[in-house]
Short mmCIF file of C-alpha atoms in Angstrom, two decimals:
data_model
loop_
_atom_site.label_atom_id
_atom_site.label_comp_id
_atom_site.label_asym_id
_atom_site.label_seq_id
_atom_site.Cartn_x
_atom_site.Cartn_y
_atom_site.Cartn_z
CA UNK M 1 -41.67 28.16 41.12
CA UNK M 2 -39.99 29.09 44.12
CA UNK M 3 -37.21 31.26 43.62
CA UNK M 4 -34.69 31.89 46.16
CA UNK M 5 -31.52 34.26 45.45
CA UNK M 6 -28.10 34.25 46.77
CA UNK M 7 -25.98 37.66 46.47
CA UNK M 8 -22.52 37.56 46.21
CA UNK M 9 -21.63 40.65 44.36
CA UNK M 10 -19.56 41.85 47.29
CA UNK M 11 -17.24 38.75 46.58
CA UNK M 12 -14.22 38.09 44.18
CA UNK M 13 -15.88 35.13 42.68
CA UNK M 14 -13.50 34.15 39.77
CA UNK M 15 -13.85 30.44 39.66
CA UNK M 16 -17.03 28.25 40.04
CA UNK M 17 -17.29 24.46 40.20
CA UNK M 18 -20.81 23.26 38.52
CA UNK M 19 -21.89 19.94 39.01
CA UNK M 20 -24.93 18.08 39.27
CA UNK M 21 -26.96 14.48 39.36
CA UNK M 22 -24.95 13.42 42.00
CA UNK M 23 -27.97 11.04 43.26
CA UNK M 24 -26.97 10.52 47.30
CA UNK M 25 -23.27 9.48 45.64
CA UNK M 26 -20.24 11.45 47.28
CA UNK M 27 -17.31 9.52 45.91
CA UNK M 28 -16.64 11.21 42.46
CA UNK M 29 -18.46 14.34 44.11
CA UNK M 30 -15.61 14.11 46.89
CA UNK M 31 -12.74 13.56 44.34
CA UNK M 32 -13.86 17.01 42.48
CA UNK M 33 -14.11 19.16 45.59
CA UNK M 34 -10.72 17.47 46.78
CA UNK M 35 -8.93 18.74 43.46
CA UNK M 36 -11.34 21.62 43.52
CA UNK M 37 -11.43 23.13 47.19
CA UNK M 38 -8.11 25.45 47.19
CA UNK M 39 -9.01 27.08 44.25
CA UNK M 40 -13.08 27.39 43.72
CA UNK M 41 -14.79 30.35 45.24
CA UNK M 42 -18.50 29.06 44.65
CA UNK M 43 -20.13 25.53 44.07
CA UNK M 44 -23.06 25.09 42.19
CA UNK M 45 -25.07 21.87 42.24
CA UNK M 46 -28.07 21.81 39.99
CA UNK M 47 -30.15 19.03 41.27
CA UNK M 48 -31.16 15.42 42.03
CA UNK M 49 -28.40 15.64 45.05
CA UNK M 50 -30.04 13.19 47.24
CA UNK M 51 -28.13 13.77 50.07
CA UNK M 52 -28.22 16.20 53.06
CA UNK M 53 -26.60 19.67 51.47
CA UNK M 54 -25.13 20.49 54.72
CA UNK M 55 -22.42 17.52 54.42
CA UNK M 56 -21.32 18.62 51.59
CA UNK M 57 -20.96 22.59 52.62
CA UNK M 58 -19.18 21.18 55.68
CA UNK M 59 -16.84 19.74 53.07
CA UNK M 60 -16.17 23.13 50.97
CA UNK M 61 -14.58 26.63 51.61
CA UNK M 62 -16.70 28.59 49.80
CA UNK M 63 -20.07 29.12 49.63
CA UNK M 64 -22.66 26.63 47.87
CA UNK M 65 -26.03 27.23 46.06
CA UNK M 66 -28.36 24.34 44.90
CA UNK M 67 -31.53 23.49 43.91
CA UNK M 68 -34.06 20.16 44.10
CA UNK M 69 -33.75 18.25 41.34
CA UNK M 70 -36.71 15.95 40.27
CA UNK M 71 -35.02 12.45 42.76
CA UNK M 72 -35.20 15.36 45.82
CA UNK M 73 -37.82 14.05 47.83
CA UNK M 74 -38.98 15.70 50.88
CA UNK M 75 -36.54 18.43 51.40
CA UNK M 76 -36.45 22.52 51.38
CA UNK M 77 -34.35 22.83 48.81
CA UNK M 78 -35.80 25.59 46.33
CA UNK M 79 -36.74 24.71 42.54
CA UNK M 80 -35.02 27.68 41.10
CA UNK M 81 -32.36 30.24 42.62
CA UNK M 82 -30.94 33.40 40.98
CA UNK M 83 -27.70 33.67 41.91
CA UNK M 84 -25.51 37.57 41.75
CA UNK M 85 -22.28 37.50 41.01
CA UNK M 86 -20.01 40.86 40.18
CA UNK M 87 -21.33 41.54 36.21
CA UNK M 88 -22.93 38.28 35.77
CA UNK M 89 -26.23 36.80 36.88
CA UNK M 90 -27.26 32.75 37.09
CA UNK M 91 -30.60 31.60 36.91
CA UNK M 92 -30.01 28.05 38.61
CA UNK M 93 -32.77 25.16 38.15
CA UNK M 94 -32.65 21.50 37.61
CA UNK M 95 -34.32 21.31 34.36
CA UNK M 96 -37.37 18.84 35.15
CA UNK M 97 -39.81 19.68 32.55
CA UNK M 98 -38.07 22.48 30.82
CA UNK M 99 -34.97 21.10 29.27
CA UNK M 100 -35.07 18.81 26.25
CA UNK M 101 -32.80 19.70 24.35
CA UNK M 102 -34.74 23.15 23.52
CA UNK M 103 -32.34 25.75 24.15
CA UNK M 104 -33.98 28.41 23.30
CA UNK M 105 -36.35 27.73 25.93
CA UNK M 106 -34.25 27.96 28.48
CA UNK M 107 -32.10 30.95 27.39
CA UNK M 108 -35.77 32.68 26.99
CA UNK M 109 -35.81 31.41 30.85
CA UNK M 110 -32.94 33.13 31.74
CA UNK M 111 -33.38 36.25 29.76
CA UNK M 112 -37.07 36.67 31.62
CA UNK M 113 -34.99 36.66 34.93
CA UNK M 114 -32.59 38.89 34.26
CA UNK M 115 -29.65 36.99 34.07
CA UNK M 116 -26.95 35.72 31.18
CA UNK M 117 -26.25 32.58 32.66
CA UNK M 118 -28.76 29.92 32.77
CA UNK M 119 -27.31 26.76 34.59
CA UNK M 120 -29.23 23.25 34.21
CA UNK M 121 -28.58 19.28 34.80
CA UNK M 122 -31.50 16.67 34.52
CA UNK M 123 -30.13 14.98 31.60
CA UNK M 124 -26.53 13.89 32.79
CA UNK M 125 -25.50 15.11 29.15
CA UNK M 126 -23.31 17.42 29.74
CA UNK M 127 -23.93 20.90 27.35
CA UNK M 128 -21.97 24.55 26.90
CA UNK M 129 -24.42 26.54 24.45
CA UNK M 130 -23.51 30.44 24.01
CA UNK M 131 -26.19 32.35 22.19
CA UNK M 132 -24.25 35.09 21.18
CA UNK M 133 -26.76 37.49 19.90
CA UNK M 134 -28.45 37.60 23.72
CA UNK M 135 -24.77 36.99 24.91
CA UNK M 136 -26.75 34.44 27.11
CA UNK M 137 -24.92 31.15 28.36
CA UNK M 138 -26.75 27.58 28.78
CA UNK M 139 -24.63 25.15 30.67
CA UNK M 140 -24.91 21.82 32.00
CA UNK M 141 -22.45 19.99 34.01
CA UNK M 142 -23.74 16.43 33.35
CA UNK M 143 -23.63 13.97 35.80
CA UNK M 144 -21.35 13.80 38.15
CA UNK M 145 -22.02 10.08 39.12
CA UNK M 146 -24.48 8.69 36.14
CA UNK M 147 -23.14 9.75 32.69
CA UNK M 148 -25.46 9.40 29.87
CA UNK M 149 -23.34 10.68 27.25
CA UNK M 150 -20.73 8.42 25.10
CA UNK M 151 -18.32 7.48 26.44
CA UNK M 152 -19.87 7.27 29.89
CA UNK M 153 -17.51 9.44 31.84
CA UNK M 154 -18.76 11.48 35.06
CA UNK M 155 -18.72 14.76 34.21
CA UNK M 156 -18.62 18.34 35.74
CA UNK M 157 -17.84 22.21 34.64
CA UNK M 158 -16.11 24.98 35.92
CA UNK M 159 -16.86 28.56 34.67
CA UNK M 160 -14.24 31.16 34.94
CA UNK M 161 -14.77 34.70 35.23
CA UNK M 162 -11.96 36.61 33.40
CA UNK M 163 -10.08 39.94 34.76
CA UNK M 164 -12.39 41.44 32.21
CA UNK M 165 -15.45 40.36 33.16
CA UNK M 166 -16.15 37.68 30.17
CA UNK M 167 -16.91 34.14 30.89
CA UNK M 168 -15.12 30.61 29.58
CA UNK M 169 -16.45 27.19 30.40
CA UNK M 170 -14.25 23.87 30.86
CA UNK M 171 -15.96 20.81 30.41
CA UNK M 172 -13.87 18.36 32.72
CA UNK M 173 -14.22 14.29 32.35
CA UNK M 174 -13.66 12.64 35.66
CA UNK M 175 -10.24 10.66 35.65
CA UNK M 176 -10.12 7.55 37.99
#
């Protein structure tokens, strides 16, 4: 895998908008970052974004990591990205291959990297799975445009990072 990192411990990150499976979509995508945009201070997209990245950073304030999802044809987009925050470390891939529905797996993943956060899409399903003996997080926003869960509702997450340090996850359903 190709493994790219973005550093951003010299920044007050304290809220960060996850979302992924977007598939070349922006309307629900630009809903989100229009309720979103004052207030986030990263964006996370885990995959299958089918669209040029660089419209959507033009669309944000703050800065943006993702990754190519198994839909992201020809692009430069890496497969995997760790991504340092102040006291907190994301390992960021799509999930092609690696997640079904095996956490353990993938909070093995994260472990191997280094990092306590392992964020995921691929299955527009979205997840929040704490193992609390590795104090390791698994989360996946869903999709943001092609909900497989019942009721189909587009999904996304944020992740807060609290004054002291710990992490809390809200799973958000997309209102029309």
């Amino acid at each position: 895998m190709d493994n790219e990192e973005l550093d951003l411990r010299d920044k007050d990150i304290r809220k960060v908008l996850i979302v992924s499976d977007s598939h070349g979509v922006s309307y629900n995508l630009d809903k989100v970052i229009n309720v979103m945009n004052d207030c986030m201070d990263l964006m996370i997209h885990a995959g299958d974004i089918i669209t040029d990245p660089d419209i959507i950073r033009s669309k944000i304030r703050c800065p943006m990591a993702v990754v190519r999802g198994n839909c992201d044809f020809n692009t430069d987009l890496p497969l995997t990205m760790k991504i340092h925050l102040k006291g907190h470390d994301i390992f960021l891939m799509h999930g092609t291959g690696y997640y079904t529905g095996d956490k353990k797996t993938l909070t093995d993943m994260a472990a191997a990297n280094g990092c306590d956060v392992m964020v995921v899409g691929h299955t527009h399903v979205p997840d929040v799975y704490h193992d609390r003996e590795r104090n390791i997080y698994l989360a996946n926003p869903g999709s943001i445009t092609r909900p497989r869960q019942e009721p189909s509702i587009p999904t996304y997450l944020v992740m807060n990072i609290n004054d002291d340090g710990s992490l809390e996850f809200v799973p958000v359903k997309l209102n029309y």
